JSON list of C-alpha atoms in Angstrom, two decimals:
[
{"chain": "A", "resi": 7, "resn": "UNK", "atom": "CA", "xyz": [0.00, 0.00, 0.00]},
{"chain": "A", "resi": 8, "resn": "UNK", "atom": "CA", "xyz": [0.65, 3.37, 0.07]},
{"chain": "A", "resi": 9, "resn": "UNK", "atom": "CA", "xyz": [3.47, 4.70, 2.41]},
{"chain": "A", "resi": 10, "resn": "UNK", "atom": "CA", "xyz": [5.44, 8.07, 3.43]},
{"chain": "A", "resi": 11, "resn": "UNK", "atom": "CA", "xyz": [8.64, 8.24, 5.02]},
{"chain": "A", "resi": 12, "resn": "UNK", "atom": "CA", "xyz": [10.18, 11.22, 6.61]},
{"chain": "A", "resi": 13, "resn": "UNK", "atom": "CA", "xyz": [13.28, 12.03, 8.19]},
{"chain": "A", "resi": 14, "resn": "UNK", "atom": "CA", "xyz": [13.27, 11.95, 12.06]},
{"chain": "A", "resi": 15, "resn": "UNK", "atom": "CA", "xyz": [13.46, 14.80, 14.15]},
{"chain": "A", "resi": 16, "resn": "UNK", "atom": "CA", "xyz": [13.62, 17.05, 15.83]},
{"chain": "A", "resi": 17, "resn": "UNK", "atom": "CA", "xyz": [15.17, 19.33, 13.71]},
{"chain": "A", "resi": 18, "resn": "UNK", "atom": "CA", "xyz": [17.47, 22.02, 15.36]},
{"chain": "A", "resi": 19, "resn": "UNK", "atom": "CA", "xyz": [18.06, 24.88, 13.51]},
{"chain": "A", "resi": 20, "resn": "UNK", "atom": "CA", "xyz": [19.14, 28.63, 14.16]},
{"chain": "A", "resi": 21, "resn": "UNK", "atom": "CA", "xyz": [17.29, 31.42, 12.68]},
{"chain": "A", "resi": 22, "resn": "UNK", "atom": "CA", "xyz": [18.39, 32.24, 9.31]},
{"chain": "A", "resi": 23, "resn": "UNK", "atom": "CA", "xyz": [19.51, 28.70, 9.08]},
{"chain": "A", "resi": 24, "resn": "UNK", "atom": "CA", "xyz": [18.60, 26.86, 5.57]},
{"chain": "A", "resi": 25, "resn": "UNK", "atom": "CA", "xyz": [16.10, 24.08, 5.88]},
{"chain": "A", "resi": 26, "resn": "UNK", "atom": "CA", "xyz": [15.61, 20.74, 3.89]},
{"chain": "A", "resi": 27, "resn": "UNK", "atom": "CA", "xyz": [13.02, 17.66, 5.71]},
{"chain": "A", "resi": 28, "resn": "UNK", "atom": "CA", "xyz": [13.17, 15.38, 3.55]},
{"chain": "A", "resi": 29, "resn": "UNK", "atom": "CA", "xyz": [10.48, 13.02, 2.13]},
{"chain": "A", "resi": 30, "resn": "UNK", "atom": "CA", "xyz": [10.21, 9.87, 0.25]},
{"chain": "A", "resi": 31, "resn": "UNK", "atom": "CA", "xyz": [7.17, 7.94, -0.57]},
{"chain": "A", "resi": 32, "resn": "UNK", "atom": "CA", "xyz": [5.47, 4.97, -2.26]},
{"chain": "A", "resi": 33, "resn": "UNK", "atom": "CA", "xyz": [2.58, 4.81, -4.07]},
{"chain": "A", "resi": 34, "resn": "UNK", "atom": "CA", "xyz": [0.76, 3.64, -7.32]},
{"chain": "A", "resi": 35, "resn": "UNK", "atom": "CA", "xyz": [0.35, 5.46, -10.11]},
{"chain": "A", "resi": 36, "resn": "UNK", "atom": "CA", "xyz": [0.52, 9.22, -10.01]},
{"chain": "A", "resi": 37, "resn": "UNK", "atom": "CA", "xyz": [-0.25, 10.94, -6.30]},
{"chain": "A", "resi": 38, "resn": "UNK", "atom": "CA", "xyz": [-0.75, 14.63, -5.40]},
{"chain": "A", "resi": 39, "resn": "UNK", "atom": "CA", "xyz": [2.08, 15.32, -2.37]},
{"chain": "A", "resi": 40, "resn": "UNK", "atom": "CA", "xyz": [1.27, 17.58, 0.44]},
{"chain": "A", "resi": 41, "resn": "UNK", "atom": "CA", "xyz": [3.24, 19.53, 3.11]},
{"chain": "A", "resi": 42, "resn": "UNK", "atom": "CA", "xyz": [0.73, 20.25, 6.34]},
{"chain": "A", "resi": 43, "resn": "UNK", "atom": "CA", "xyz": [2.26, 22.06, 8.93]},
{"chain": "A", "resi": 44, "resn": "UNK", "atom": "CA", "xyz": [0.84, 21.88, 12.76]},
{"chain": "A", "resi": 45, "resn": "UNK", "atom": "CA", "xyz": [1.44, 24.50, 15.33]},
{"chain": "A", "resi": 46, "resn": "UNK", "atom": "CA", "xyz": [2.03, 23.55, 19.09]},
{"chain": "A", "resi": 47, "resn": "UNK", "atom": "CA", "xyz": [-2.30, 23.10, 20.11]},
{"chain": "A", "resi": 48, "resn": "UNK", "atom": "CA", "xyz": [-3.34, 23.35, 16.49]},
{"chain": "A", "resi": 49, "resn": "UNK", "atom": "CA", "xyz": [-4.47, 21.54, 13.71]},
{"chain": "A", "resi": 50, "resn": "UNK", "atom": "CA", "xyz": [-3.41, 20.49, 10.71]},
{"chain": "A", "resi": 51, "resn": "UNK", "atom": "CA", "xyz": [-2.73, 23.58, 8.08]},
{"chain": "A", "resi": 52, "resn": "UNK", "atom": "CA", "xyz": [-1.99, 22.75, 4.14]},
{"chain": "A", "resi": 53, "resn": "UNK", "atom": "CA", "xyz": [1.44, 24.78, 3.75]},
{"chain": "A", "resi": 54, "resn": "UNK", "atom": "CA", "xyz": [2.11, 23.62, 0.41]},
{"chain": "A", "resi": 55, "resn": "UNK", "atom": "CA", "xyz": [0.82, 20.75, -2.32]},
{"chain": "A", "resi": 56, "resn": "UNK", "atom": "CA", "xyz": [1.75, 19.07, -5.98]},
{"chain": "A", "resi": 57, "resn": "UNK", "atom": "CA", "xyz": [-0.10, 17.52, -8.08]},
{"chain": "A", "resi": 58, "resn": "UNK", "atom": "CA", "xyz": [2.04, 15.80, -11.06]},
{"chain": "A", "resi": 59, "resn": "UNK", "atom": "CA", "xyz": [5.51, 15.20, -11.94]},
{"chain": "A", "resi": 60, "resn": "UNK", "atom": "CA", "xyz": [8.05, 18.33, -11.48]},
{"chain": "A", "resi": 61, "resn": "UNK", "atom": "CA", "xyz": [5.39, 20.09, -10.52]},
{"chain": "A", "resi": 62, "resn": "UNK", "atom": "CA", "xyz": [6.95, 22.61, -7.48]},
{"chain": "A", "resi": 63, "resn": "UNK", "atom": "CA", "xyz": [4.61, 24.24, -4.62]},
{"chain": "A", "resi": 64, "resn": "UNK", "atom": "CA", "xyz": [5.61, 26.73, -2.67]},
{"chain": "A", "resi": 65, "resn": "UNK", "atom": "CA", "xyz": [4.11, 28.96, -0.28]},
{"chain": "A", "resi": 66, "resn": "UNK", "atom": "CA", "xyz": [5.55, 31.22, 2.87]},
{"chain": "A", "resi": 67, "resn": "UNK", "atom": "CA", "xyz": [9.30, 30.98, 1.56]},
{"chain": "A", "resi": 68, "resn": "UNK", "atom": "CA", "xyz": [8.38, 26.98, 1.59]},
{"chain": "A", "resi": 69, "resn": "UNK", "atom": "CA", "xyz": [8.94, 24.96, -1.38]},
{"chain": "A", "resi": 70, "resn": "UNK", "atom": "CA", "xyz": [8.91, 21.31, -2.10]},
{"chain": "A", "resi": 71, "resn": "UNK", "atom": "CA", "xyz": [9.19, 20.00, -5.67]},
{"chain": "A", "resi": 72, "resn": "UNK", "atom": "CA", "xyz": [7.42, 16.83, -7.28]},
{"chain": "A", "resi": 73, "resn": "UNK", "atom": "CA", "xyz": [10.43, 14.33, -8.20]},
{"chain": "A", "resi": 74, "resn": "UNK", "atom": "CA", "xyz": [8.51, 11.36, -9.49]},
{"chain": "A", "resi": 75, "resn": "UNK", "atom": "CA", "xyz": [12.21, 9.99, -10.07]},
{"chain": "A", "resi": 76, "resn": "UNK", "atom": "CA", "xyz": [13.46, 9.80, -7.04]},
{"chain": "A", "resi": 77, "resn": "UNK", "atom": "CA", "xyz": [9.73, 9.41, -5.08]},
{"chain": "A", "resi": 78, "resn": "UNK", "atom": "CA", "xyz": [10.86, 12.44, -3.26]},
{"chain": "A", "resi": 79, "resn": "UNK", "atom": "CA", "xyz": [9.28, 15.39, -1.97]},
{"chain": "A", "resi": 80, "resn": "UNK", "atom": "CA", "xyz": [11.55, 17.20, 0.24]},
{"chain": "A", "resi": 81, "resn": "UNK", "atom": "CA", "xyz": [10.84, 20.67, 2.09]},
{"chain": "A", "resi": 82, "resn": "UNK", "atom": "CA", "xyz": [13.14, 23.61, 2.07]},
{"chain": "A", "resi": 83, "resn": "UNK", "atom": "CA", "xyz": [12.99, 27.07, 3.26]},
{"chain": "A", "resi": 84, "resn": "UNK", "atom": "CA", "xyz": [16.38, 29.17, 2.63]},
{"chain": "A", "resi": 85, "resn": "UNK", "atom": "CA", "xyz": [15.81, 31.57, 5.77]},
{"chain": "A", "resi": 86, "resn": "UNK", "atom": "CA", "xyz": [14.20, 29.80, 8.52]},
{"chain": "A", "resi": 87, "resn": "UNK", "atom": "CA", "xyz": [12.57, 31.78, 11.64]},
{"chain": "A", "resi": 88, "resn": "UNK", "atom": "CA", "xyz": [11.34, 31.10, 14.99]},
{"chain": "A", "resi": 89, "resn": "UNK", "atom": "CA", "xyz": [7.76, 31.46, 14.06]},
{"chain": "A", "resi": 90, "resn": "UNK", "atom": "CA", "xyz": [8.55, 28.37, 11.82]},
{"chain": "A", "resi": 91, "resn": "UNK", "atom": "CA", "xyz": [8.77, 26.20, 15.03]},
{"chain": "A", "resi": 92, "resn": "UNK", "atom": "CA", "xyz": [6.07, 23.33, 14.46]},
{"chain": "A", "resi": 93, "resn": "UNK", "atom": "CA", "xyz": [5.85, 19.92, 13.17]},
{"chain": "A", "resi": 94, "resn": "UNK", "atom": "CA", "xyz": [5.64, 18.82, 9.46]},
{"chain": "A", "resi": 95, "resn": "UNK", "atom": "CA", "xyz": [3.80, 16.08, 8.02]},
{"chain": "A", "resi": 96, "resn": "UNK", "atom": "CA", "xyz": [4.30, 15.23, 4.77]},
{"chain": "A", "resi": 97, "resn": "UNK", "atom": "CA", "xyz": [1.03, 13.03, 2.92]},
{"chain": "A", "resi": 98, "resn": "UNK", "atom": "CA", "xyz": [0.35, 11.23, -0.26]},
{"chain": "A", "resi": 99, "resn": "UNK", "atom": "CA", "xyz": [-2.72, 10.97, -1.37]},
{"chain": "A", "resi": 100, "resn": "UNK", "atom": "CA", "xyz": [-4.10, 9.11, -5.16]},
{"chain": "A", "resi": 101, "resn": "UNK", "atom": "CA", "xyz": [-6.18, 10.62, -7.57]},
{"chain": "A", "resi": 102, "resn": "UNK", "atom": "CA", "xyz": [-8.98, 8.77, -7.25]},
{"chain": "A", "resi": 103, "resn": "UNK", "atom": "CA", "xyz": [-12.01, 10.83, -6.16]},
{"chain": "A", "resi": 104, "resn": "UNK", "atom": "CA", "xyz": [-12.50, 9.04, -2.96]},
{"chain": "A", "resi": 105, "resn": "UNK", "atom": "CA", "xyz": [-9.24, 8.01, -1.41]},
{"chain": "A", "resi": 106, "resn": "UNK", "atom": "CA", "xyz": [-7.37, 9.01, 1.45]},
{"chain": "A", "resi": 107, "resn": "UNK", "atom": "CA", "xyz": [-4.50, 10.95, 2.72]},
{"chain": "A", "resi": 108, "resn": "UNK", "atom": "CA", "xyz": [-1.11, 8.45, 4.10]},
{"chain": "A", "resi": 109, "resn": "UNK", "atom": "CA", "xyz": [0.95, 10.74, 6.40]},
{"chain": "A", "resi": 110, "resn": "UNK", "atom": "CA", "xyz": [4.56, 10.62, 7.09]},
{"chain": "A", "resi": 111, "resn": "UNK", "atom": "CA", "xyz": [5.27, 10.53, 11.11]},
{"chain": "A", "resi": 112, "resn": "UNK", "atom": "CA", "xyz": [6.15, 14.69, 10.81]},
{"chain": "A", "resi": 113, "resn": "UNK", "atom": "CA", "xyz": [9.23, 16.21, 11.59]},
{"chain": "A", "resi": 114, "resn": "UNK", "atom": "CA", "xyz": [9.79, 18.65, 14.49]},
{"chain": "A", "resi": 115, "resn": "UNK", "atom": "CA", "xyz": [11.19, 21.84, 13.49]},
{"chain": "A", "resi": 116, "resn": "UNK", "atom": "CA", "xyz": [13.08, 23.84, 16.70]},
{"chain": "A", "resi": 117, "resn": "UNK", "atom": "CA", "xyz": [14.62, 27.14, 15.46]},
{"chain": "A", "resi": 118, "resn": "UNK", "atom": "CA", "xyz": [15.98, 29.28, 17.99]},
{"chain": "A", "resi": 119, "resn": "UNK", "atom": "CA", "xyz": [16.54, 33.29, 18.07]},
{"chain": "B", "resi": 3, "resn": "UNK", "atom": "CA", "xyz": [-12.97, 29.58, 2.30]},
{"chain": "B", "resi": 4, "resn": "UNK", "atom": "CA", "xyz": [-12.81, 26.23, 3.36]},
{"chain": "B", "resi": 5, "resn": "UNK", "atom": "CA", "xyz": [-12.83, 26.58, 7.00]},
{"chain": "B", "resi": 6, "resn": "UNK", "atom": "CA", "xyz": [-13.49, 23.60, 9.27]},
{"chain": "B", "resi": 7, "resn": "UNK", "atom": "CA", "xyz": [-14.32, 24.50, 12.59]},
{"chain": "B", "resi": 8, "resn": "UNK", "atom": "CA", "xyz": [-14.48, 22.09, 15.95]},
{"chain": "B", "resi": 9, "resn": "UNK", "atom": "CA", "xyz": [-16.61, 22.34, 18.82]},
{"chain": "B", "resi": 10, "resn": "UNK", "atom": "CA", "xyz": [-15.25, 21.82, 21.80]},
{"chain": "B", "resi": 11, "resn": "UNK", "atom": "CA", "xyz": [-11.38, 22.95, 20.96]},
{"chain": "B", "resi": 12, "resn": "UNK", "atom": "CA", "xyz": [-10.77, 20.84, 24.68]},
{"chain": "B", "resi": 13, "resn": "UNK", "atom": "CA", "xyz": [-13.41, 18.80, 27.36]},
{"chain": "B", "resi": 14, "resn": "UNK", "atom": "CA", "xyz": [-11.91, 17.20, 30.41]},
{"chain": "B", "resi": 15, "resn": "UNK", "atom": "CA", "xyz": [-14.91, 14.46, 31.65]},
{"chain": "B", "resi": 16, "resn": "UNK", "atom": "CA", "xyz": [-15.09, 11.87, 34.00]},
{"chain": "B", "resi": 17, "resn": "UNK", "atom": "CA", "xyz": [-14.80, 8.07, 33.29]},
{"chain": "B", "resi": 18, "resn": "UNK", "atom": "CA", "xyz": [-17.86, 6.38, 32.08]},
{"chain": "B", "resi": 19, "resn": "UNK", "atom": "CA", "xyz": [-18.90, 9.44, 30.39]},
{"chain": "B", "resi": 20, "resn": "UNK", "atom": "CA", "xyz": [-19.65, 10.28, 26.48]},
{"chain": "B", "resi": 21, "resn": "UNK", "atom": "CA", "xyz": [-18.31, 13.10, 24.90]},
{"chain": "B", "resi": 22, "resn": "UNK", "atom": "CA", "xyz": [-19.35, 14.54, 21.39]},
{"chain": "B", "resi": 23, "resn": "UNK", "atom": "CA", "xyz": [-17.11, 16.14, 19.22]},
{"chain": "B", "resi": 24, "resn": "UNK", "atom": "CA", "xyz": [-18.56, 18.29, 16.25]},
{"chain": "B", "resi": 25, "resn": "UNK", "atom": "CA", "xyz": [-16.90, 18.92, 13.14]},
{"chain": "B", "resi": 26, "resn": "UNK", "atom": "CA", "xyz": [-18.15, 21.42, 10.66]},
{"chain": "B", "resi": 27, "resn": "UNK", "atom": "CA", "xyz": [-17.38, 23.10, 7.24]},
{"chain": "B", "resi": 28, "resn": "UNK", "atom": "CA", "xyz": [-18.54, 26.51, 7.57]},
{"chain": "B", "resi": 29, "resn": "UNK", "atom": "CA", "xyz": [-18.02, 27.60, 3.70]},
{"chain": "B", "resi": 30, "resn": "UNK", "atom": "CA", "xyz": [-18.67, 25.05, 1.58]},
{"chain": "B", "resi": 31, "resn": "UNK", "atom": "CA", "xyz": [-20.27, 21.62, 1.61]},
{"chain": "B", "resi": 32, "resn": "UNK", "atom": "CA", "xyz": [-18.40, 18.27, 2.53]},
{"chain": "B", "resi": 33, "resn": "UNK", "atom": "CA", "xyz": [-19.60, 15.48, 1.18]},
{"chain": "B", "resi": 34, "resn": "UNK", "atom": "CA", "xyz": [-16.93, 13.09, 2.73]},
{"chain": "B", "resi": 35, "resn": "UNK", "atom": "CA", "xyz": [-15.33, 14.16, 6.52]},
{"chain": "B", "resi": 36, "resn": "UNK", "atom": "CA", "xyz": [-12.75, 11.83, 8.19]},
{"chain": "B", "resi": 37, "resn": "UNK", "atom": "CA", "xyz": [-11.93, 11.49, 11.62]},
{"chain": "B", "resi": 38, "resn": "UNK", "atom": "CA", "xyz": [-8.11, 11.09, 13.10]},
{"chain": "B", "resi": 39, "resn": "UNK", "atom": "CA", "xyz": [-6.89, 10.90, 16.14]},
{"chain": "B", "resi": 40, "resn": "UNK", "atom": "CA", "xyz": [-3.61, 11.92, 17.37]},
{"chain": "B", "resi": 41, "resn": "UNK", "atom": "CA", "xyz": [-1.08, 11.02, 20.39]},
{"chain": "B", "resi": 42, "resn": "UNK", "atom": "CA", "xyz": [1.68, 13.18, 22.02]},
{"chain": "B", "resi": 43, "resn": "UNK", "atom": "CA", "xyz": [4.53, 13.15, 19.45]},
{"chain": "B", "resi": 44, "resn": "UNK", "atom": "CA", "xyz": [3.30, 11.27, 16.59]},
{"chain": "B", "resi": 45, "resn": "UNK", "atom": "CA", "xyz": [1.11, 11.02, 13.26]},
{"chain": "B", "resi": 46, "resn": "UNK", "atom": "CA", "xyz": [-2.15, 11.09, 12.87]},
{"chain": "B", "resi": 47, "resn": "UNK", "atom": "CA", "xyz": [-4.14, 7.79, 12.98]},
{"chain": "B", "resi": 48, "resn": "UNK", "atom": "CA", "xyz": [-7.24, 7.78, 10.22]},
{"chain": "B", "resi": 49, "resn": "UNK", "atom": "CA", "xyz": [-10.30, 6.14, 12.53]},
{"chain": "B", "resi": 50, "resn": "UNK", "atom": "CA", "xyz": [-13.00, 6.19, 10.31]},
{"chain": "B", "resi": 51, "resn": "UNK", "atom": "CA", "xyz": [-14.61, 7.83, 6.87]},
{"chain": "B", "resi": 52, "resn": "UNK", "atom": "CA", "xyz": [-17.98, 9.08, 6.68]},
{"chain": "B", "resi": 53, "resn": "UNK", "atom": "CA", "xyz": [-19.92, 10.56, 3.79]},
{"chain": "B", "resi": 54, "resn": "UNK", "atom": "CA", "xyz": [-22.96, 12.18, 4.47]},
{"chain": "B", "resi": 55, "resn": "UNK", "atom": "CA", "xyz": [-26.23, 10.20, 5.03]},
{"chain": "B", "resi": 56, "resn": "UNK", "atom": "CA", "xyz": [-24.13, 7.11, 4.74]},
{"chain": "B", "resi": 57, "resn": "UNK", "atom": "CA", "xyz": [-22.64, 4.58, 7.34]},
{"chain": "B", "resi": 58, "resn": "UNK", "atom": "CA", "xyz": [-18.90, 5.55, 8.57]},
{"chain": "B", "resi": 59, "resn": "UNK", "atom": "CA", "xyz": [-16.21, 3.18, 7.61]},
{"chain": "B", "resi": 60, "resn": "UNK", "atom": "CA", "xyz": [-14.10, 2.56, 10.15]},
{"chain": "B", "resi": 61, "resn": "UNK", "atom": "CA", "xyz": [-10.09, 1.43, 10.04]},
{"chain": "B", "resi": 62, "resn": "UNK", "atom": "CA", "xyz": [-9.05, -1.69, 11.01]},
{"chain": "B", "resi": 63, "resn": "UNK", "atom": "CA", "xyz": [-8.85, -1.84, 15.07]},
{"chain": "B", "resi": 64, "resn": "UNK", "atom": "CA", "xyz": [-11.12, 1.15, 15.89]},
{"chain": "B", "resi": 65, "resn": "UNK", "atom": "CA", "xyz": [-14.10, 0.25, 17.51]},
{"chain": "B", "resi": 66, "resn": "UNK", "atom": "CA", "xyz": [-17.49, 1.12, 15.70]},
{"chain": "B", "resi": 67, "resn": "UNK", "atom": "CA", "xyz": [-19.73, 0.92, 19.03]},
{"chain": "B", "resi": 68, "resn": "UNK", "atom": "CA", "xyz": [-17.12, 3.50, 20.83]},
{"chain": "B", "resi": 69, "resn": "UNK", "atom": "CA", "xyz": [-16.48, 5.65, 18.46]},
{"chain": "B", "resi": 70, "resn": "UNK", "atom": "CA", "xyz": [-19.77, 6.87, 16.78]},
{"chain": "B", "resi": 71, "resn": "UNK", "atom": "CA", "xyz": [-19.70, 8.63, 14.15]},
{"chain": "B", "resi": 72, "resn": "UNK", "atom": "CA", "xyz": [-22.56, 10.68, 12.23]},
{"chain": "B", "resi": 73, "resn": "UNK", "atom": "CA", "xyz": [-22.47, 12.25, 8.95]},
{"chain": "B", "resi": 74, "resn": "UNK", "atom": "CA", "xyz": [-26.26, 13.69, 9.41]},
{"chain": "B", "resi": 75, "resn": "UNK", "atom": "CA", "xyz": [-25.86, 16.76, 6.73]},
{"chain": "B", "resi": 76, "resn": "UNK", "atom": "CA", "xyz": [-23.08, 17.92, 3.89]},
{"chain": "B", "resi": 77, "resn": "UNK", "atom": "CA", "xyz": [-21.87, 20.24, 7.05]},
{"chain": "B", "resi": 78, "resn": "UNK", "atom": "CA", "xyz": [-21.80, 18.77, 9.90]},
{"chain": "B", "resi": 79, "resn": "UNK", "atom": "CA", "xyz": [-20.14, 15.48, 11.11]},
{"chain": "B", "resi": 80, "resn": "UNK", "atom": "CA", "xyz": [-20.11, 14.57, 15.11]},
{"chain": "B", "resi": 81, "resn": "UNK", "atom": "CA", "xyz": [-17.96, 12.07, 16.79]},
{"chain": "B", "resi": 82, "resn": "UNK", "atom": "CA", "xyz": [-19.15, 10.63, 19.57]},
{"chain": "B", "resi": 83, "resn": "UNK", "atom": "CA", "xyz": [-17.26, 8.58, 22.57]},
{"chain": "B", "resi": 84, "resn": "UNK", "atom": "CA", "xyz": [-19.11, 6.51, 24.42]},
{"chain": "B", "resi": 85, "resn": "UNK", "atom": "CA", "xyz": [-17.96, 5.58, 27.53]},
{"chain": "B", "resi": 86, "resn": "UNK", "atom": "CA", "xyz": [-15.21, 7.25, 27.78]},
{"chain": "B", "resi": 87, "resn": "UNK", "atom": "CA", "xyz": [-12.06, 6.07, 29.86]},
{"chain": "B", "resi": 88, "resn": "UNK", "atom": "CA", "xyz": [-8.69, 7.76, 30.46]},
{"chain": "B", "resi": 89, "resn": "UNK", "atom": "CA", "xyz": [-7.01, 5.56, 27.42]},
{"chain": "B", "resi": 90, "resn": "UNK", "atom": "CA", "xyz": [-9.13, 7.18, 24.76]},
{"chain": "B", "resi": 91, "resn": "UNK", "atom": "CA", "xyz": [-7.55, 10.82, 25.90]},
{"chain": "B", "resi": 92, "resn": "UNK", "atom": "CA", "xyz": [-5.95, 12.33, 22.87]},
{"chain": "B", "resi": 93, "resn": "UNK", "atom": "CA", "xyz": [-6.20, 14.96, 20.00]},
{"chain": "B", "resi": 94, "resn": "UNK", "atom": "CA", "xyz": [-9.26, 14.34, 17.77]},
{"chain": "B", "resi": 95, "resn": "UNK", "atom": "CA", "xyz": [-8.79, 15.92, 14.61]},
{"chain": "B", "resi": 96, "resn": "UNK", "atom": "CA", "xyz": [-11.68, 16.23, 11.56]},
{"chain": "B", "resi": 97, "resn": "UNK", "atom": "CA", "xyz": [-11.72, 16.87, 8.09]},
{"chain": "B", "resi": 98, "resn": "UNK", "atom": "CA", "xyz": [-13.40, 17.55, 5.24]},
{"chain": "B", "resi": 99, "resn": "UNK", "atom": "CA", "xyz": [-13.68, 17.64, 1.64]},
{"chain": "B", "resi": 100, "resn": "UNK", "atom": "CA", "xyz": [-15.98, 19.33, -0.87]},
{"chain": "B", "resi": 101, "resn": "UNK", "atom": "CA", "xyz": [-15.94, 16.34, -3.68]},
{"chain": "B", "resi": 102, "resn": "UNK", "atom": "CA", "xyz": [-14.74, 18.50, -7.17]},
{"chain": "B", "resi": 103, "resn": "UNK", "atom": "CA", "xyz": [-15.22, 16.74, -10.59]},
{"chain": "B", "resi": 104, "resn": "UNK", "atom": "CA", "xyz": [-11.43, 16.42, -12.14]},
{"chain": "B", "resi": 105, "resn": "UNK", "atom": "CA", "xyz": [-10.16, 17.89, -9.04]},
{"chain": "B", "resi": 106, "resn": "UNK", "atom": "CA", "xyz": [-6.96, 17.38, -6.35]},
{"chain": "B", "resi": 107, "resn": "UNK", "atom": "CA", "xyz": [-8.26, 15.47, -3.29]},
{"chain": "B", "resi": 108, "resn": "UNK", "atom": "CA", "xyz": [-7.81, 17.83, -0.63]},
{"chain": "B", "resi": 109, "resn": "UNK", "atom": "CA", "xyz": [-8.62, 17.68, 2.87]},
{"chain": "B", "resi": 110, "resn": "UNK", "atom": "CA", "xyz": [-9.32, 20.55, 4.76]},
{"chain": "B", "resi": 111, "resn": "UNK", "atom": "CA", "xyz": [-8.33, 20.22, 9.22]},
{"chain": "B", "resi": 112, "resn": "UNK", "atom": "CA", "xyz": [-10.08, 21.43, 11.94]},
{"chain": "B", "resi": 113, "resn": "UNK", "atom": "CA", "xyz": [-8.31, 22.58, 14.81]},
{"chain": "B", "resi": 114, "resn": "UNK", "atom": "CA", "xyz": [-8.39, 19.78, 16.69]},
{"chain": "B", "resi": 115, "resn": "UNK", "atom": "CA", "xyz": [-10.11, 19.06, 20.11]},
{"chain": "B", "resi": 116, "resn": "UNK", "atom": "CA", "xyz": [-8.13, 17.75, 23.46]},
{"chain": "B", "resi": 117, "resn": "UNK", "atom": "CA", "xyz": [-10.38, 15.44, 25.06]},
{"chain": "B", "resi": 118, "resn": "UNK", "atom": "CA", "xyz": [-9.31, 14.28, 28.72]},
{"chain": "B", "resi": 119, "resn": "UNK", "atom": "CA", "xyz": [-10.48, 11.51, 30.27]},
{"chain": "B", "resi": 120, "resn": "UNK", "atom": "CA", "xyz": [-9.77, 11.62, 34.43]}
]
């Protein structure tokens, strides 16, 4: 079945710092990839999606490009900042009208002043 | 748009008790919602897909008579635990989607609710 692996955390950066979580998944056929980003208390907030092959979203200074070659999907932000703090969660989901998402485990992001 | 909203955000209630948890899209209509839970530290689990005026499916290992689930109108979805004891405390997170012809299949998250069991 379908499956998404992400690195482990946390993730201990200084501001400024350049950021890459990376991402790998497995899947049939052609997914759309997600980024969701969760606050300390919060839910679950779409930061960034892609739907097909090379495709690259982006959104906030976050971008994560589509490599269909590499089942990748990897984050990065060049300039990180403290309001970034939060865990990631990267998901696959298929096509199909009625499937579901598959989540990674996330990825705790610390960056400090 | 797409705003999901959850009522309560947190509910601390004795052992033995039920709790509902609503889930609702506030701009548009969801014609599938799903219900995850989540502990301290780690993923969300998927318990259970419901589309409106249909039955919930429910993921292998969560229990149907505990967890009730009810997908009454295209914008509203409760969750209710029955019987609540201190090992179903977590984070109960909704969702919903609006089903679009052609379209990316995208979720859109409440903010949660912290349900405590004492």
């Amino acid at each position: 079945g379908d499956s998404v692996t992400q690195m482990e955390g946390p993730v201990t950066l200084s501001e400024e710092a350049f950021l890459t979580i990376n991402c790998t998944y497995t899947a049939t056929g052609y997914p759309s990839l997600f980024w969701y980003v969760q606050y300390p208390g919060e839910g679950l907030q779409l930061l960034l999606k892609a739907t097909k092959a090379d495709d690259k979203g982006s959104n906030k200074g976050f971008e994560a490009t589509y490599r269909k070659e590499t089942t990748s999907f990897h984050l990065e932000k060049g300039s990180v900042q403290v309001s970034d703090s939060a865990v990631y969660f990267c998901a696959l989901s298929s096509n199909s009208g009625y499937s579901t998402l598959t989540f990674g485990k996330g990825t705790m992001l610390l960056v400090s002043p | 748009g797409a705003v999901v909203s959850q009522h309560p955000s947190w509910v601390i209630c004795k052992s033995g008790t039920s709790v509902k948890i609503e889930c609702r899209s506030l701009d548009f209509q969801a014609t599938t919602m799903f219900w995850y839970r989540q502990f301290p530290k780690q993923s969300l689990m998927l318990m259970a897909t419901s589309n409106e005026g249909s039955k919930a499916t429910y993921e292998q290992g969560v229990e149907k008579d505990k967890f009730l689930i009810n997908h009454a109108s295209l914008t509203l979805s409760t969750l209710t635990v029955t019987s609540a004891h201190p090992e179903d405390s977590s984070f109960y997170i909704c969702s919903a989607r609006a089903l679009r012809t052609g379209g990316v299949n995208e979720q859109f998250f409440g903010p949660g609710t912290r349900l405590t069991v004492l």
